[in-house]
GROMACS .gro file of C-alpha atoms in nm:
model
  354
    1MET     CA    1  -3.432  -0.245   5.100
    2ASN     CA    2  -3.556  -0.592   5.185
    3ARG     CA    3  -3.361  -0.914   5.184
    4LYS     CA    4  -3.486  -1.027   4.840
    5GLN     CA    5  -3.378  -0.707   4.680
    6ARG     CA    6  -3.037  -0.720   4.840
    7LEU     CA    7  -2.987  -1.080   4.709
    8ARG     CA    8  -3.093  -0.971   4.356
    9ARG     CA    9  -2.848  -0.679   4.363
   10LYS     CA   10  -2.568  -0.910   4.488
   11ARG     CA   11  -2.631  -1.157   4.203
   12LEU     CA   12  -2.638  -0.874   3.950
   13LYS     CA   13  -2.301  -0.748   4.080
   14LYS     CA   14  -2.153  -1.096   4.042
   15LYS     CA   15  -2.270  -1.120   3.681
   16LEU     CA   16  -2.130  -0.773   3.603
   17ASN     CA   17  -1.796  -0.868   3.765
   18LYS     CA   18  -1.773  -1.174   3.535
   19LEU     CA   19  -1.856  -0.970   3.227
   20THR     CA   20  -1.625  -0.682   3.306
   21PRO     CA   21  -1.306  -0.828   3.148
   22TYR     CA   22  -1.496  -0.905   2.829
   23LEU     CA   23  -1.654  -0.559   2.815
   24VAL     CA   24  -1.315  -0.397   2.866
   25GLY     CA   25  -1.163  -0.608   2.590
   26VAL     CA   26  -1.442  -0.527   2.347
   27GLY     CA   27  -1.426  -0.159   2.436
   28PHE     CA   28  -1.047  -0.151   2.378
   29VAL     CA   29  -1.079  -0.322   2.043
   30LEU     CA   30  -1.354  -0.086   1.930
   31THR     CA   31  -1.156   0.216   2.049
   32LEU     CA   32  -0.840   0.090   1.872
   33PHE     CA   33  -1.033   0.031   1.546
   34PHE     CA   34  -1.235   0.352   1.535
   35THR     CA   35  -0.952   0.581   1.652
   36GLN     CA   36  -0.719   0.446   1.383
   37PHE     CA   37  -0.999   0.462   1.131
   38PHE     CA   38  -1.059   0.833   1.189
   39GLN     CA   39  -0.693   0.905   1.193
   40LEU     CA   40  -0.665   0.761   0.852
   41PHE     CA   41  -0.955   0.969   0.734
   42TYR     CA   42  -0.798   1.277   0.886
   43LEU     CA   43  -0.457   1.231   0.728
   44ASN     CA   44  -0.580   1.145   0.385
   45GLN     CA   45  -0.844   1.425   0.365
   46ARG     CA   46  -0.587   1.674   0.487
   47ASN     CA   47  -0.348   1.563   0.212
   48ALA     CA   48  -0.627   1.591  -0.048
   49ASN     CA   49  -0.711   1.938   0.074
   50ASP     CA   50  -0.343   2.054   0.068
   51GLU     CA   51  -0.277   1.918  -0.277
   52HIS     CA   52  -0.590   2.071  -0.431
   53ARG     CA   53  -0.585   1.817  -0.700
   54GLN     CA   54  -0.834   1.560  -0.580
   55GLN     CA   55  -1.157   1.521  -0.772
   56GLU     CA   56  -1.273   1.250  -0.528
   57PRO     CA   57  -1.179   1.155  -0.164
   58ILE     CA   58  -0.860   0.956  -0.142
   59LEU     CA   59  -1.048   0.717   0.086
   60SER     CA   60  -1.280   0.616  -0.197
   61SER     CA   61  -1.212   0.257  -0.122
   62ILE     CA   62  -1.384   0.304   0.220
   63PHE     CA   63  -1.620   0.602   0.164
   64ASP     CA   64  -1.789   0.586  -0.171
   65PHE     CA   65  -2.155   0.670  -0.191
   66SER     CA   66  -2.167   0.776  -0.556
   67THR     CA   67  -2.429   0.505  -0.611
   68ALA     CA   68  -2.656   0.305  -0.392
   69GLY     CA   69  -2.479  -0.018  -0.490
   70ASP     CA   70  -2.150   0.115  -0.354
   71ILE     CA   71  -2.279   0.076   0.001
   72ILE     CA   72  -2.204  -0.296  -0.042
   73ASP     CA   73  -1.844  -0.208  -0.124
   74VAL     CA   74  -1.823   0.006   0.185
   75VAL     CA   75  -1.926  -0.289   0.407
   76PHE     CA   76  -1.677  -0.527   0.246
   77ASN     CA   77  -1.393  -0.273   0.260
   78LEU     CA   78  -1.456  -0.196   0.626
   79GLN     CA   79  -1.438  -0.572   0.699
   80GLU     CA   80  -1.105  -0.592   0.520
   81TYR     CA   81  -0.979  -0.286   0.704
   82PHE     CA   82  -1.076  -0.426   1.043
   83LYS     CA   83  -0.907  -0.756   0.956
   84ALA     CA   84  -0.589  -0.567   0.861
   85VAL     CA   85  -0.588  -0.368   1.180
   86MET     CA   86  -0.634  -0.671   1.409
   87THR     CA   87  -0.398  -0.917   1.223
   88SER     CA   88  -0.117  -0.656   1.241
   89LEU     CA   89  -0.112  -0.641   1.618
   90ASP     CA   90   0.120  -0.873   1.815
   91LEU     CA   91  -0.093  -0.989   2.108
   92ASN     CA   92   0.190  -1.213   2.233
   93GLN     CA   93   0.417  -0.929   2.313
   94LEU     CA   94   0.270  -0.668   2.542
   95TYR     CA   95   0.540  -0.411   2.463
   96SER     CA   96   0.482  -0.439   2.091
   97PHE     CA   97   0.106  -0.430   2.145
   98ILE     CA   98   0.125  -0.105   2.342
   99ASN     CA   99   0.370   0.063   2.106
  100ASP     CA  100   0.195  -0.046   1.781
  101GLY     CA  101  -0.159  -0.018   1.923
  102PHE     CA  102  -0.138   0.324   2.069
  103ALA     CA  103   0.103   0.490   1.830
  104PHE     CA  104  -0.194   0.635   1.638
  105ILE     CA  105  -0.319   0.850   1.928
  106ASN     CA  106  -0.108   1.139   1.803
  107MET     CA  107  -0.349   1.282   1.544
  108LYS     CA  108  -0.101   1.524   1.389
  109SER     CA  109   0.001   1.466   1.025
  110PRO     CA  110   0.360   1.342   0.985
  111SER     CA  111   0.438   1.650   0.773
  112GLN     CA  112   0.366   1.868   1.080
  113ASN     CA  113   0.647   1.702   1.282
  114ALA     CA  114   0.927   1.708   1.020
  115THR     CA  115   1.068   1.947   0.772
  116ALA     CA  116   1.070   1.852   0.407
  117ALA     CA  117   1.405   1.716   0.290
  118ILE     CA  118   1.525   1.746  -0.071
  119PRO     CA  119   1.725   1.439  -0.171
  120SER     CA  120   2.082   1.508  -0.272
  121ALA     CA  121   2.238   1.376  -0.594
  122GLU     CA  122   2.343   1.055  -0.410
  123GLY     CA  123   2.054   1.060  -0.164
  124TYR     CA  124   1.869   0.784  -0.347
  125ARG     CA  125   2.136   0.524  -0.279
  126TYR     CA  126   1.990   0.199  -0.134
  127THR     CA  127   2.074   0.046   0.203
  128TYR     CA  128   2.182  -0.300   0.301
  129LYS     CA  129   2.059  -0.514   0.456
  130SER     CA  130   1.706  -0.552   0.594
  131LYS     CA  131   1.686  -0.741   0.925
  132ALA     CA  132   1.367  -0.915   0.811
  133ALA     CA  133   1.533  -1.053   0.498
  134GLU     CA  134   1.855  -1.138   0.677
  135ALA     CA  135   1.680  -1.347   0.950
  136VAL     CA  136   1.490  -1.592   0.735
  137PRO     CA  137   1.590  -1.901   0.537
  138ASP     CA  138   1.625  -1.828   0.168
  139GLN     CA  139   1.357  -2.041   0.005
  140ALA     CA  140   1.336  -1.841  -0.316
  141SER     CA  141   1.286  -2.016  -0.646
  142GLU     CA  142   1.612  -2.100  -0.821
  143THR     CA  143   1.459  -2.140  -1.159
  144GLY     CA  144   1.328  -1.789  -1.232
  145ALA     CA  145   1.603  -1.534  -1.290
  146THR     CA  146   1.540  -1.164  -1.316
  147THR     CA  147   1.500  -1.057  -1.683
  148TYR     CA  148   1.708  -0.746  -1.762
  149THR     CA  149   1.881  -0.538  -2.016
  150GLU     CA  150   2.234  -0.398  -2.011
  151ASN     CA  151   2.296  -0.122  -1.749
  152PRO     CA  152   1.937  -0.103  -1.625
  153LEU     CA  153   1.816   0.210  -1.457
  154VAL     CA  154   1.471   0.099  -1.331
  155TYR     CA  155   1.379  -0.217  -1.143
  156ILE     CA  156   1.009  -0.316  -1.149
  157PHE     CA  157   0.852  -0.581  -0.925
  158ASN     CA  158   0.524  -0.685  -0.766
  159SER     CA  159   0.500  -0.762  -0.386
  160HIS     CA  160   0.148  -0.885  -0.457
  161ASP     CA  161   0.207  -1.058  -0.786
  162GLY     CA  162  -0.126  -1.247  -0.760
  163GLU     CA  163  -0.338  -0.931  -0.798
  164LEU     CA  164  -0.560  -0.969  -1.110
  165TYR     CA  165  -0.763  -0.745  -1.333
  166GLU     CA  166  -1.091  -0.796  -1.528
  167ASP     CA  167  -1.247  -0.950  -1.213
  168GLY     CA  168  -1.006  -1.247  -1.255
  169ALA     CA  169  -1.161  -1.360  -1.589
  170VAL     CA  170  -0.950  -1.525  -1.860
  171ASN     CA  171  -0.832  -1.262  -2.105
  172ASP     CA  172  -0.900  -1.365  -2.468
  173SER     CA  173  -0.572  -1.238  -2.605
  174LEU     CA  174  -0.352  -1.381  -2.319
  175GLY     CA  175  -0.541  -1.699  -2.259
  176ARG     CA  176  -0.513  -1.644  -1.883
  177PRO     CA  177  -0.612  -1.372  -1.641
  178LEU     CA  178  -0.445  -1.027  -1.670
  179SER     CA  179  -0.225  -0.952  -1.365
  180VAL     CA  180  -0.011  -0.673  -1.224
  181VAL     CA  181   0.290  -0.870  -1.352
  182ASP     CA  182   0.161  -0.805  -1.704
  183LEU     CA  183   0.134  -0.437  -1.614
  184SER     CA  184   0.503  -0.440  -1.509
  185TYR     CA  185   0.613  -0.572  -1.841
  186MET     CA  186   0.397  -0.316  -2.023
  187VAL     CA  187   0.563  -0.032  -1.831
  188ALA     CA  188   0.909  -0.180  -1.887
  189GLN     CA  189   0.857  -0.221  -2.259
  190ALA     CA  190   0.729   0.142  -2.284
  191LEU     CA  191   1.038   0.265  -2.098
  192GLN     CA  192   1.263   0.070  -2.330
  193GLY     CA  193   1.092   0.251  -2.623
  194LYS     CA  194   1.211   0.574  -2.452
  195ASN     CA  195   1.569   0.452  -2.420
  196ILE     CA  196   1.542   0.386  -2.049
  197ASN     CA  197   1.666   0.034  -1.956
  198ALA     CA  198   1.437  -0.148  -1.711
  199LEU     CA  199   1.436  -0.487  -1.537
  200VAL     CA  200   1.124  -0.678  -1.448
  201GLU     CA  201   1.133  -0.937  -1.163
  202SER     CA  202   1.027  -1.273  -1.299
  203ARG     CA  203   1.070  -1.469  -0.969
  204SER     CA  204   0.746  -1.516  -0.779
  205VAL     CA  205   0.698  -1.340  -0.447
  206ALA     CA  206   0.392  -1.547  -0.378
  207GLU     CA  207   0.604  -1.863  -0.422
  208TYR     CA  208   0.866  -1.731  -0.182
  209VAL     CA  209   0.602  -1.653   0.078
  210SER     CA  210   0.454  -2.000   0.045
  211LYS     CA  211   0.790  -2.183   0.066
  212ASN     CA  212   0.871  -2.002   0.386
  213SER     CA  213   0.518  -2.066   0.530
  214TRP     CA  214   0.466  -1.692   0.581
  215ASN     CA  215   0.127  -1.513   0.581
  216TYR     CA  216   0.017  -1.270   0.308
  217ALA     CA  217   0.131  -0.968   0.515
  218SER     CA  218   0.492  -1.090   0.471
  219SER     CA  219   0.484  -1.033   0.099
  220TYR     CA  220   0.686  -0.713   0.137
  221LYS     CA  221   0.945  -0.903   0.340
  222ALA     CA  222   0.973  -1.150   0.051
  223SER     CA  223   0.994  -0.892  -0.222
  224ARG     CA  224   1.266  -0.716  -0.016
  225VAL     CA  225   1.488  -1.016  -0.065
  226TYR     CA  226   1.457  -0.991  -0.445
  227LEU     CA  227   1.493  -0.616  -0.429
  228GLU     CA  228   1.825  -0.634  -0.238
  229ASP     CA  229   1.948  -0.923  -0.446
  230THR     CA  230   1.884  -0.740  -0.770
  231ALA     CA  231   2.023  -0.408  -0.658
  232SER     CA  232   2.342  -0.575  -0.538
  233GLN     CA  233   2.392  -0.720  -0.896
  234HIS     CA  234   2.319  -0.405  -1.092
  235GLU     CA  235   2.491  -0.091  -0.963
  236THR     CA  236   2.329   0.122  -1.234
  237LEU     CA  237   1.982   0.087  -1.078
  238LYS     CA  238   1.843   0.410  -0.945
  239TYR     CA  239   1.465   0.374  -0.954
  240PHE     CA  240   1.259   0.093  -0.793
  241ILE     CA  241   0.885   0.052  -0.855
  242ASP     CA  242   0.645  -0.189  -0.687
  243PHE     CA  243   0.319  -0.201  -0.892
  244HIS     CA  244  -0.014  -0.300  -0.738
  245ARG     CA  245  -0.379  -0.269  -0.817
  246ASP     CA  246  -0.640  -0.138  -0.584
  247SER     CA  247  -0.973  -0.291  -0.479
  248VAL     CA  248  -1.200   0.009  -0.554
  249SER     CA  249  -1.513   0.000  -0.759
  250TYR     CA  250  -1.499   0.030  -1.135
  251ALA     CA  251  -1.651   0.377  -1.125
  252ASN     CA  252  -1.355   0.499  -0.915
  253SER     CA  253  -1.082   0.317  -1.112
  254ALA     CA  254  -1.172   0.404  -1.474
  255ILE     CA  255  -1.161   0.731  -1.669
  256THR     CA  256  -1.171   0.841  -2.029
  257ILE     CA  257  -0.915   1.109  -2.139
  258ASP     CA  258  -0.927   1.245  -2.498
  259GLY     CA  259  -1.141   0.945  -2.596
  260LYS     CA  260  -0.908   0.684  -2.456
  261PRO     CA  261  -0.995   0.466  -2.156
  262TYR     CA  262  -0.751   0.449  -1.862
  263ALA     CA  263  -0.721   0.276  -1.531
  264LYS     CA  264  -0.674   0.542  -1.254
  265ILE     CA  265  -0.340   0.568  -1.077
  266MET     CA  266  -0.258   0.628  -0.713
  267PHE     CA  267   0.075   0.670  -0.529
  268VAL     CA  268   0.113   0.515  -0.183
  269LEU     CA  269   0.353   0.676   0.067
  270GLY     CA  270   0.466   0.476   0.372
  271THR     CA  271   0.507   0.720   0.660
  272ASP     CA  272   0.667   0.477   0.903
  273ASN     CA  273   1.021   0.511   0.775
  274ASP     CA  274   1.291   0.778   0.834
  275ARG     CA  275   1.315   0.865   0.467
  276HIS     CA  276   0.947   0.920   0.396
  277GLU     CA  277   0.979   1.299   0.361
  278GLU     CA  278   1.232   1.245   0.083
  279ASN     CA  279   1.014   0.976  -0.080
  280HIS     CA  280   0.727   1.227  -0.060
  281GLN     CA  281   0.917   1.492  -0.256
  282ILE     CA  282   0.972   1.261  -0.553
  283ILE     CA  283   0.614   1.120  -0.540
  284LYS     CA  284   0.466   1.474  -0.542
  285GLU     CA  285   0.668   1.569  -0.847
  286LEU     CA  286   0.557   1.251  -1.036
  287ASP     CA  287   0.191   1.310  -0.934
  288ALA     CA  288   0.212   1.668  -1.052
  289LYS     CA  289   0.354   1.557  -1.390
  290LEU     CA  290   0.076   1.297  -1.420
  291ASN     CA  291  -0.196   1.553  -1.351
  292GLU     CA  292  -0.040   1.796  -1.593
  293LYS     CA  293  -0.021   1.550  -1.884
  294TYR     CA  294  -0.328   1.327  -1.802
  295PRO     CA  295  -0.577   1.546  -1.610
  296GLY     CA  296  -0.792   1.327  -1.380
  297LEU     CA  297  -0.588   1.012  -1.418
  298SER     CA  298  -0.430   1.037  -1.075
  299ARG     CA  299  -0.620   0.959  -0.765
  300GLY     CA  300  -0.348   1.136  -0.560
  301ILE     CA  301  -0.112   1.030  -0.293
  302ARG     CA  302  -0.226   0.811  -0.003
  303PRO     CA  303  -0.004   0.828   0.305
  304ASN     CA  304  -0.020   0.503   0.509
  305GLY     CA  305   0.121   0.442   0.849
  306GLY     CA  306   0.044   0.355   1.210
  307ALA     CA  307  -0.136   0.051   1.350
  308GLY     CA  308  -0.301  -0.166   1.082
  309TYR     CA  309  -0.069  -0.064   0.801
  310ASN     CA  310   0.275  -0.178   0.674
  311GLY     CA  311   0.381   0.187   0.678
  312VAL     CA  312   0.720   0.124   0.511
  313TYR     CA  313   0.648  -0.071   0.192
  314ASN     CA  314   1.027  -0.106   0.144
  315GLN     CA  315   1.054   0.270   0.083
  316ASP     CA  316   1.325   0.281   0.346
  317PHE     CA  317   1.542   0.100   0.082
  318ALA     CA  318   1.581   0.416  -0.136
  319THR     CA  319   1.425   0.760  -0.170
  320THR     CA  320   1.336   0.656  -0.524
  321MET     CA  321   1.144   0.344  -0.418
  322LEU     CA  322   0.793   0.386  -0.540
  323LEU     CA  323   0.462   0.205  -0.472
  324ILE     CA  324   0.214   0.273  -0.750
  325GLU     CA  325  -0.142   0.134  -0.763
  326VAL     CA  326  -0.281   0.117  -1.122
  327GLY     CA  327  -0.660   0.060  -1.151
  328GLY     CA  328  -0.872  -0.193  -0.964
  329GLU     CA  329  -0.981  -0.546  -1.008
  330TYR     CA  330  -1.244  -0.460  -1.275
  331ASN     CA  331  -1.030  -0.264  -1.519
  332THR     CA  332  -0.987  -0.403  -1.876
  333TYR     CA  333  -0.670  -0.486  -2.069
  334GLU     CA  334  -0.699  -0.164  -2.276
  335GLU     CA  335  -0.741   0.055  -1.969
  336VAL     CA  336  -0.440  -0.106  -1.795
  337TYR     CA  337  -0.227  -0.087  -2.111
  338ASN     CA  338  -0.301   0.286  -2.164
  339SER     CA  339  -0.219   0.364  -1.807
  340ALA     CA  340   0.108   0.170  -1.838
  341GLN     CA  341   0.201   0.396  -2.124
  342ALA     CA  342   0.107   0.702  -1.921
  343VAL     CA  343   0.312   0.594  -1.625
  344ALA     CA  344   0.616   0.518  -1.846
  345ASP     CA  345   0.571   0.863  -2.018
  346VAL     CA  346   0.578   1.046  -1.683
  347LEU     CA  347   0.859   0.835  -1.548
  348ALA     CA  348   1.068   0.902  -1.861
  349ASP     CA  349   1.013   1.275  -1.822
  350TYR     CA  350   1.120   1.261  -1.458
  351VAL     CA  351   1.429   1.044  -1.514
  352THR     CA  352   1.556   1.249  -1.806
  353GLY     CA  353   1.497   1.570  -1.612
  354ASN     CA  354   1.702   1.438  -1.310
   0.00000   0.00000   0.00000
């Protein structure tokens, strides 16, 4: 090897040495993202196979190739997923980074590591008080009180109260966009018609988040404040429901049953809390009732946990704390309304049976 070749090799080594930290960083991020991504796929597809009730993959918001145009949805949803994974990591605390970032390496389903627990008669009782809610200044609005009826049994709220239907267009009958808050009132009214008293949270979670200068991911922390406050004032409350809407395509969020249009429904289970097995038992029963009375309406149960996910969704508060996603951003008023009636119907059956 002559002198010129040795010099060239030496310069190449220097360049590689400079690039090494960047290559390691990029490799770590890609490993983190794709490992968590495939764990999510594994858990959800396993659940779908075990339940034998899925007509489509639970991960339809990520994998949906029913039409050529849905490939665009795939790209956008992957971008949102990547953003969620990365923004959830605490890069300022190495301990937190290691624990949160590598917790997903265990590819076993949570159900493999714990035995199913059946909630006792008093097992649903809520817990006080969340550290997150306790540690922040209370900047909630004083003007909006919770609307309620006497001796309420069900409390309904929306951690993401800004989620809209009909692609955010102004609804002709409402004179404004249709939102998940409207869905909450629809369900509450239907429950009242079945002699089940329900509250609907009228205070704005988005306003609370804004006043505390929090990010969007803190919405569950904000709704927890209202959740605890309401439960402390109404001892008769036993069921707690956080309604959302998904971001799937219209083809995956709409269905016609017996000639009536509906927005599809999905239950979300946070697996990062100690009571998730008990939560799961109730959700499975509700999902089974929904499938029995409205075949095809349910998109199933989606377990969420690990890096990139909240994984709790306030379900540590009570074993009867539910997160239900109704439809997607393109569903119509009629579809949302019909699904609200279906949810109330199934909830009423469950409540009266327990």
